[in-house]
Amino acid sequence: MAVQPVESTTSAGVFLGPAAALSCRECGERFGLGPIFACASCFGPLEVAYDLPTGDPEGLRKRIEAGPHSIWRYAPLLPVPADVADKPNLNPGLTKLVKADNLARELGVTGGLYVKDDSGNPTHSFKDRVVAIAVEAARAFGFTTLSCSSTGNLAGAVGAAAARAGFRSCVFIPHDLEAGKVVMAAVYGGELVGIEGNYDDVNRFCSELIGDPLGEGWGFVNVNLRPYYGEGSKTLAYEICEQLGWKLPEQIVIPIASGSQLTKIDKGLKELIALGLVEDRPYKIFGAQAEGCSPVSAAFKAGHDVVRPQKPDTIAKSLAIGNPADGPYVLDIARRTGGAVEDVDDGQVVDAIKLLARTEGIFAETAGGVTVGVTKKLIENGLLDPALTTVVLNTGDGLKTLDAVAPTTGPTATIKPSLDAFRAAGLAD
């Protein structure tokens, strides 16, 4: 039989595709679809619950494969209206899954190594995925301004998406971000506000603004729209499995900032299994952090269930969230799947950026250096099996974090314009 999307609605007549309700991750209480993010009973985080299309996995698979070359091919599995692809948006997704044979040889991986390179998105990071979903929720709820607290990539993604969709934007960042990310966030013409402090200070300010009349009509993509925003990360799981021939990866290494990306990738994998789109088999999820901001890694290694906040001090500023909201859920997933959470220092991050660039021609930002560096460390420590199919995420473009590699990267030599000078420099062989 043909697969039809299940359209659900709130009492206010808001349609968000198969999204049926918001459900508390802690107590399970359900709420109508709306711009809320915390359970009224236990204050637990809310996430989207669905009425997903069932009964015809082959029909659904064919429908997806015939869909748009963007995340909207998965619209039947997302909290978006059925006509989402016809609306003005940046159409992110369907980025390359690179078979990284050269890197595999360097690391000793024999089971197949892939890099999911999300630097190919419109603003060159995975944040375009989550913002695209949040924009649809903002439209549905009648918001006029898009906003966020950001470590950089999200600010640019919100600015670009708002410009394309016709929203006003006003985004907030720590005052000391990399210059490239500041420029990219500002160029789209929205308002960009630097806050004196780190990301956690910015996030607290935004939470206060939401509760103030000044924030009326504002959709904060990673606060009051967070349940919808987070669902965009599932599309990474969908794409990886489709690009692997509708198979689950046996191991996947994911960077941790708030932890939402990792938890939603796991959710996406479980949904594909439940829908019969992939064969149910074990998979391991590994989390990657920078040593200078590694609260989840520290908790995992200590065997704790509670993540103790840290003050960030790392070049990997896109991951510098000292109090990650989804940290406890990351611990649960790593332990449930037989994975781990590991960290690397700044020197190892830089080395990994260069290793990926040298072996595969992919220039990753610092978060990508963290995932590659952690993958190397996991193999060396015997925690990641080199004989299994492994996917490593690169979530952003290295052009955004040039400062990380600039001090140790430059011309091999500077010579006079003559062949003799070229030979004298030892470059002729």
mmCIF file of N, CA and C in Angstrom, residues 150-240:
data_model
loop_
_atom_site.group_PDB
_atom_site.id
_atom_site.type_symbol
_atom_site.label_atom_id
_atom_site.label_comp_id
_atom_site.label_asym_id
_atom_site.label_seq_id
_atom_site.Cartn_x
_atom_site.Cartn_y
_atom_site.Cartn_z
ATOM 1 N N SER A 150 24.618 31.084 20.840
ATOM 2 C CA SER A 150 25.433 30.323 19.903
ATOM 3 C C SER A 150 26.913 30.400 20.234
ATOM 4 N N THR A 151 27.626 29.304 19.916
ATOM 5 C CA THR A 151 29.086 29.312 19.953
ATOM 6 C C THR A 151 29.662 29.660 18.582
ATOM 7 N N GLY A 152 28.803 30.065 17.641
ATOM 8 C CA GLY A 152 29.291 30.555 16.355
ATOM 9 C C GLY A 152 28.563 30.008 15.151
ATOM 10 N N ASN A 153 28.603 28.695 14.944
ATOM 11 C CA ASN A 153 27.978 28.118 13.763
ATOM 12 C C ASN A 153 26.472 28.343 13.737
ATOM 13 N N LEU A 154 25.831 28.215 14.879
ATOM 14 C CA LEU A 154 24.380 28.387 14.925
ATOM 15 C C LEU A 154 23.987 29.820 14.611
ATOM 16 N N ALA A 155 24.793 30.775 15.053
ATOM 17 C CA ALA A 155 24.494 32.181 14.771
ATOM 18 C C ALA A 155 24.439 32.428 13.266
ATOM 19 N N GLY A 156 25.411 31.892 12.542
ATOM 20 C CA GLY A 156 25.416 32.043 11.095
ATOM 21 C C GLY A 156 24.249 31.338 10.439
ATOM 22 N N ALA A 157 23.927 30.143 10.910
ATOM 23 C CA ALA A 157 22.823 29.380 10.333
ATOM 24 C C ALA A 157 21.488 30.090 10.546
ATOM 25 N N VAL A 158 21.285 30.656 11.737
ATOM 26 C CA VAL A 158 20.050 31.389 12.016
ATOM 27 C C VAL A 158 19.981 32.653 11.160
ATOM 28 N N GLY A 159 21.092 33.392 11.061
ATOM 29 C CA GLY A 159 21.099 34.600 10.259
ATOM 30 C C GLY A 159 20.746 34.335 8.809
ATOM 31 N N ALA A 160 21.330 33.280 8.240
ATOM 32 C CA ALA A 160 21.084 32.947 6.841
ATOM 33 C C ALA A 160 19.659 32.458 6.629
ATOM 34 N N ALA A 161 19.200 31.569 7.495
ATOM 35 C CA ALA A 161 17.851 31.017 7.346
ATOM 36 C C ALA A 161 16.787 32.096 7.509
ATOM 37 N N ALA A 162 17.009 33.003 8.462
ATOM 38 C CA ALA A 162 16.059 34.088 8.675
ATOM 39 C C ALA A 162 15.996 34.996 7.453
ATOM 40 N N ALA A 163 17.169 35.308 6.887
ATOM 41 C CA ALA A 163 17.196 36.155 5.700
ATOM 42 C C ALA A 163 16.420 35.511 4.555
ATOM 43 N N ARG A 164 16.617 34.228 4.354
ATOM 44 C CA ARG A 164 15.946 33.511 3.269
ATOM 45 C C ARG A 164 14.444 33.407 3.506
ATOM 46 N N ALA A 165 14.040 33.172 4.748
ATOM 47 C CA ALA A 165 12.631 32.930 5.054
ATOM 48 C C ALA A 165 11.855 34.201 5.363
ATOM 49 N N GLY A 166 12.533 35.349 5.460
ATOM 50 C CA GLY A 166 11.840 36.599 5.689
ATOM 51 C C GLY A 166 11.578 36.937 7.139
ATOM 52 N N PHE A 167 12.366 36.366 8.048
ATOM 53 C CA PHE A 167 12.258 36.686 9.469
ATOM 54 C C PHE A 167 13.272 37.766 9.837
ATOM 55 N N ARG A 168 12.975 38.516 10.873
ATOM 56 C CA ARG A 168 14.011 39.303 11.539
ATOM 57 C C ARG A 168 14.847 38.342 12.364
ATOM 58 N N SER A 169 16.147 38.650 12.512
ATOM 59 C CA SER A 169 16.975 37.808 13.376
ATOM 60 C C SER A 169 17.763 38.663 14.350
ATOM 61 N N CYS A 170 17.964 38.121 15.540
ATOM 62 C CA CYS A 170 18.805 38.739 16.564
ATOM 63 C C CYS A 170 19.430 37.601 17.346
ATOM 64 N N VAL A 171 20.750 37.437 17.201
ATOM 65 C CA VAL A 171 21.418 36.291 17.808
ATOM 66 C C VAL A 171 22.490 36.757 18.781
ATOM 67 N N PHE A 172 22.812 35.872 19.734
ATOM 68 C CA PHE A 172 23.703 36.226 20.839
ATOM 69 C C PHE A 172 24.869 35.247 20.896
ATOM 70 N N ILE A 173 26.074 35.798 21.037
ATOM 71 C CA ILE A 173 27.289 34.981 21.029
ATOM 72 C C ILE A 173 28.221 35.424 22.149
ATOM 73 N N PRO A 174 29.140 34.548 22.593
ATOM 74 C CA PRO A 174 30.207 35.005 23.490
ATOM 75 C C PRO A 174 31.048 36.064 22.783
ATOM 76 N N HIS A 175 31.597 36.973 23.531
ATOM 77 C CA HIS A 175 32.300 38.116 22.947
ATOM 78 C C HIS A 175 33.616 37.752 22.269
ATOM 79 N N ASP A 176 34.154 36.554 22.559
ATOM 80 C CA ASP A 176 35.506 36.223 22.092
ATOM 81 C C ASP A 176 35.533 35.099 21.058
ATOM 82 N N LEU A 177 34.508 35.006 20.230
ATOM 83 C CA LEU A 177 34.480 33.962 19.209
ATOM 84 C C LEU A 177 35.528 34.202 18.128
ATOM 85 N N GLU A 178 35.794 33.132 17.346
ATOM 86 C CA GLU A 178 36.687 33.259 16.204
ATOM 87 C C GLU A 178 36.145 34.310 15.232
ATOM 88 N N ALA A 179 37.054 35.101 14.672
ATOM 89 C CA ALA A 179 36.657 36.206 13.795
ATOM 90 C C ALA A 179 35.841 35.724 12.597
ATOM 91 N N GLY A 180 36.206 34.590 12.031
ATOM 92 C CA GLY A 180 35.485 34.071 10.877
ATOM 93 C C GLY A 180 34.031 33.803 11.170
ATOM 94 N N LYS A 181 33.761 33.279 12.343
ATOM 95 C CA LYS A 181 32.369 32.981 12.702
ATOM 96 C C LYS A 181 31.585 34.257 13.000
ATOM 97 N N VAL A 182 32.250 35.242 13.562
ATOM 98 C CA VAL A 182 31.583 36.520 13.827
ATOM 99 C C VAL A 182 31.160 37.168 12.512
ATOM 100 N N VAL A 183 32.080 37.222 11.557
ATOM 101 C CA VAL A 183 31.774 37.830 10.259
ATOM 102 C C VAL A 183 30.651 37.077 9.570
ATOM 103 N N MET A 184 30.719 35.744 9.600
ATOM 104 C CA MET A 184 29.697 34.955 8.911
ATOM 105 C C MET A 184 28.325 35.127 9.549
ATOM 106 N N ALA A 185 28.279 35.334 10.850
ATOM 107 C CA ALA A 185 26.999 35.543 11.517
ATOM 108 C C ALA A 185 26.432 36.928 11.226
ATOM 109 N N ALA A 186 27.330 37.907 11.036
ATOM 110 C CA ALA A 186 26.893 39.289 10.858
ATOM 111 C C ALA A 186 26.523 39.629 9.418
ATOM 112 N N VAL A 187 27.087 38.917 8.443
ATOM 113 C CA VAL A 187 26.957 39.318 7.053
ATOM 114 C C VAL A 187 25.527 39.229 6.534
ATOM 115 N N TYR A 188 24.675 38.447 7.171
ATOM 116 C CA TYR A 188 23.317 38.258 6.677
ATOM 117 C C TYR A 188 22.379 39.405 7.042
ATOM 118 N N GLY A 189 22.870 40.396 7.766
ATOM 119 C CA GLY A 189 22.102 41.599 7.992
ATOM 120 C C GLY A 189 21.246 41.629 9.234
ATOM 121 N N GLY A 190 21.217 40.539 9.994
ATOM 122 C CA GLY A 190 20.478 40.546 11.251
ATOM 123 C C GLY A 190 21.283 41.206 12.354
ATOM 124 N N GLU A 191 20.717 41.234 13.522
ATOM 125 C CA GLU A 191 21.416 41.811 14.667
ATOM 126 C C GLU A 191 22.250 40.730 15.352
ATOM 127 N N LEU A 192 23.498 41.063 15.628
ATOM 128 C CA LEU A 192 24.433 40.148 16.279
ATOM 129 C C LEU A 192 24.937 40.824 17.548
ATOM 130 N N VAL A 193 24.716 40.166 18.683
ATOM 131 C CA VAL A 193 25.038 40.771 19.973
ATOM 132 C C VAL A 193 26.064 39.912 20.693
ATOM 133 N N GLY A 194 27.224 40.505 21.006
ATOM 134 C CA GLY A 194 28.230 39.814 21.807
ATOM 135 C C GLY A 194 27.951 40.000 23.288
ATOM 136 N N ILE A 195 28.020 38.916 24.033
ATOM 137 C CA ILE A 195 27.801 38.937 25.479
ATOM 138 C C ILE A 195 29.136 38.696 26.178
ATOM 139 N N GLU A 196 29.459 39.526 27.134
ATOM 140 C CA GLU A 196 30.696 39.343 27.885
ATOM 141 C C GLU A 196 30.561 38.099 28.763
ATOM 142 N N GLY A 197 31.291 37.049 28.386
ATOM 143 C CA GLY A 197 31.212 35.787 29.112
ATOM 144 C C GLY A 197 31.316 34.622 28.148
ATOM 145 N N ASN A 198 31.129 33.404 28.664
ATOM 146 C CA ASN A 198 31.182 32.220 27.813
ATOM 147 C C ASN A 198 29.777 31.819 27.364
ATOM 148 N N TYR A 199 29.693 30.677 26.663
ATOM 149 C CA TYR A 199 28.399 30.268 26.111
ATOM 150 C C TYR A 199 27.348 30.082 27.197
ATOM 151 N N ASP A 200 27.720 29.536 28.321
ATOM 152 C CA ASP A 200 26.736 29.307 29.377
ATOM 153 C C ASP A 200 26.163 30.623 29.889
ATOM 154 N N ASP A 201 26.974 31.683 29.920
ATOM 155 C CA ASP A 201 26.473 33.004 30.281
ATOM 156 C C ASP A 201 25.482 33.510 29.230
ATOM 157 N N VAL A 202 25.808 33.285 27.958
ATOM 158 C CA VAL A 202 24.916 33.700 26.875
ATOM 159 C C VAL A 202 23.586 32.968 26.983
ATOM 160 N N ASN A 203 23.645 31.679 27.246
ATOM 161 C CA ASN A 203 22.429 30.874 27.326
ATOM 162 C C ASN A 203 21.541 31.326 28.477
ATOM 163 N N ARG A 204 22.143 31.662 29.609
ATOM 164 C CA ARG A 204 21.352 32.157 30.743
ATOM 165 C C ARG A 204 20.661 33.473 30.400
ATOM 166 N N PHE A 205 21.376 34.341 29.708
ATOM 167 C CA PHE A 205 20.769 35.610 29.304
ATOM 168 C C PHE A 205 19.558 35.366 28.403
ATOM 169 N N CYS A 206 19.695 34.468 27.447
ATOM 170 C CA CYS A 206 18.583 34.193 26.534
ATOM 171 C C CYS A 206 17.379 33.617 27.275
ATOM 172 N N SER A 207 17.625 32.789 28.264
ATOM 173 C CA SER A 207 16.520 32.238 29.069
ATOM 174 C C SER A 207 15.775 33.351 29.798
ATOM 175 N N GLU A 208 16.503 34.368 30.260
ATOM 176 C CA GLU A 208 15.864 35.511 30.909
ATOM 177 C C GLU A 208 15.055 36.325 29.898
ATOM 178 N N LEU A 209 15.587 36.501 28.704
ATOM 179 C CA LEU A 209 14.907 37.292 27.687
ATOM 180 C C LEU A 209 13.594 36.648 27.255
ATOM 181 N N ILE A 210 13.569 35.315 27.207
ATOM 182 C CA ILE A 210 12.341 34.617 26.835
ATOM 183 C C ILE A 210 11.213 34.928 27.814
ATOM 184 N N GLY A 211 11.542 35.058 29.090
ATOM 185 C CA GLY A 211 10.526 35.318 30.107
ATOM 186 C C GLY A 211 10.161 36.776 30.267
ATOM 187 N N ASP A 212 10.757 37.648 29.458
ATOM 188 C CA ASP A 212 10.524 39.092 29.560
ATOM 189 C C ASP A 212 9.656 39.558 28.395
ATOM 190 N N PRO A 213 8.853 40.614 28.590
ATOM 191 C CA PRO A 213 8.057 41.149 27.467
ATOM 192 C C PRO A 213 8.894 41.515 26.250
ATOM 193 N N LEU A 214 10.179 41.819 26.447
ATOM 194 C CA LEU A 214 11.058 42.125 25.318
ATOM 195 C C LEU A 214 11.166 40.952 24.342
ATOM 196 N N GLY A 215 10.968 39.732 24.848
ATOM 197 C CA GLY A 215 11.090 38.548 24.020
ATOM 198 C C GLY A 215 9.793 38.098 23.382
ATOM 199 N N GLU A 216 8.755 38.893 23.457
ATOM 200 C CA GLU A 216 7.467 38.536 22.863
ATOM 201 C C GLU A 216 7.597 38.402 21.347
ATOM 202 N N GLY A 217 7.135 37.276 20.824
ATOM 203 C CA GLY A 217 7.205 37.040 19.383
ATOM 204 C C GLY A 217 8.536 36.501 18.902
ATOM 205 N N TRP A 218 9.427 36.175 19.841
ATOM 206 C CA TRP A 218 10.746 35.658 19.477
ATOM 207 C C TRP A 218 10.766 34.134 19.550
ATOM 208 N N GLY A 219 11.290 33.517 18.518
ATOM 209 C CA GLY A 219 11.523 32.080 18.531
ATOM 210 C C GLY A 219 12.997 31.808 18.705
ATOM 211 N N PHE A 220 13.390 31.360 19.895
ATOM 212 C CA PHE A 220 14.781 30.985 20.164
ATOM 213 C C PHE A 220 14.948 29.530 19.732
ATOM 214 N N VAL A 221 15.687 29.323 18.656
ATOM 215 C CA VAL A 221 15.691 28.001 18.040
ATOM 216 C C VAL A 221 16.180 26.924 18.995
ATOM 217 N N ASN A 222 17.127 27.266 19.880
ATOM 218 C CA ASN A 222 17.666 26.248 20.785
ATOM 219 C C ASN A 222 17.178 26.422 22.224
ATOM 220 N N VAL A 223 16.055 27.151 22.384
ATOM 221 C CA VAL A 223 15.443 27.245 23.714
ATOM 222 C C VAL A 223 13.953 26.917 23.595
ATOM 223 N N ASN A 224 13.103 27.899 23.292
ATOM 224 C CA ASN A 224 11.670 27.583 23.254
ATOM 225 C C ASN A 224 11.242 26.807 22.009
ATOM 226 N N LEU A 225 12.122 26.700 21.016
ATOM 227 C CA LEU A 225 11.868 25.838 19.856
ATOM 228 C C LEU A 225 12.761 24.593 19.870
ATOM 229 N N ARG A 226 13.437 24.357 20.977
ATOM 230 C CA ARG A 226 14.443 23.296 21.043
ATOM 231 C C ARG A 226 13.913 21.899 20.710
ATOM 232 N N PRO A 227 12.699 21.515 21.145
ATOM 233 C CA PRO A 227 12.247 20.165 20.799
ATOM 234 C C PRO A 227 12.201 19.919 19.290
ATOM 235 N N TYR A 228 11.853 20.937 18.506
ATOM 236 C CA TYR A 228 11.767 20.803 17.053
ATOM 237 C C TYR A 228 13.166 20.919 16.427
ATOM 238 N N TYR A 229 13.889 21.914 16.862
ATOM 239 C CA TYR A 229 15.269 22.148 16.418
ATOM 240 C C TYR A 229 16.107 20.870 16.520
ATOM 241 N N GLY A 230 16.045 20.192 17.652
ATOM 242 C CA GLY A 230 16.859 19.009 17.866
ATOM 243 C C GLY A 230 16.587 17.903 16.864
ATOM 244 N N GLU A 231 15.354 17.861 16.344
ATOM 245 C CA GLU A 231 14.992 16.794 15.408
ATOM 246 C C GLU A 231 15.785 16.883 14.102
ATOM 247 N N GLY A 232 16.331 18.044 13.788
ATOM 248 C CA GLY A 232 17.115 18.161 12.570
ATOM 249 C C GLY A 232 18.344 17.276 12.568
ATOM 250 N N SER A 233 18.893 16.997 13.740
ATOM 251 C CA SER A 233 20.085 16.133 13.811
ATOM 252 C C SER A 233 19.780 14.695 13.429
ATOM 253 N N LYS A 234 18.506 14.288 13.533
ATOM 254 C CA LYS A 234 18.151 12.931 13.104
ATOM 255 C C LYS A 234 18.474 12.711 11.637
ATOM 256 N N THR A 235 18.419 13.789 10.843
ATOM 257 C CA THR A 235 18.641 13.616 9.410
ATOM 258 C C THR A 235 20.060 13.151 9.105
ATOM 259 N N LEU A 236 21.000 13.413 10.012
ATOM 260 C CA LEU A 236 22.342 12.846 9.843
ATOM 261 C C LEU A 236 22.292 11.324 9.890
ATOM 262 N N ALA A 237 21.525 10.788 10.837
ATOM 263 C CA ALA A 237 21.375 9.337 10.941
ATOM 264 C C ALA A 237 20.694 8.771 9.697
ATOM 265 N N TYR A 238 19.639 9.446 9.238
ATOM 266 C CA TYR A 238 18.918 8.978 8.057
ATOM 267 C C TYR A 238 19.847 8.937 6.841
ATOM 268 N N GLU A 239 20.587 10.022 6.632
ATOM 269 C CA GLU A 239 21.455 10.097 5.455
ATOM 270 C C GLU A 239 22.577 9.070 5.499
ATOM 271 N N ILE A 240 23.202 8.928 6.661
ATOM 272 C CA ILE A 240 24.295 7.963 6.777
ATOM 273 C C ILE A 240 23.809 6.565 6.413
#
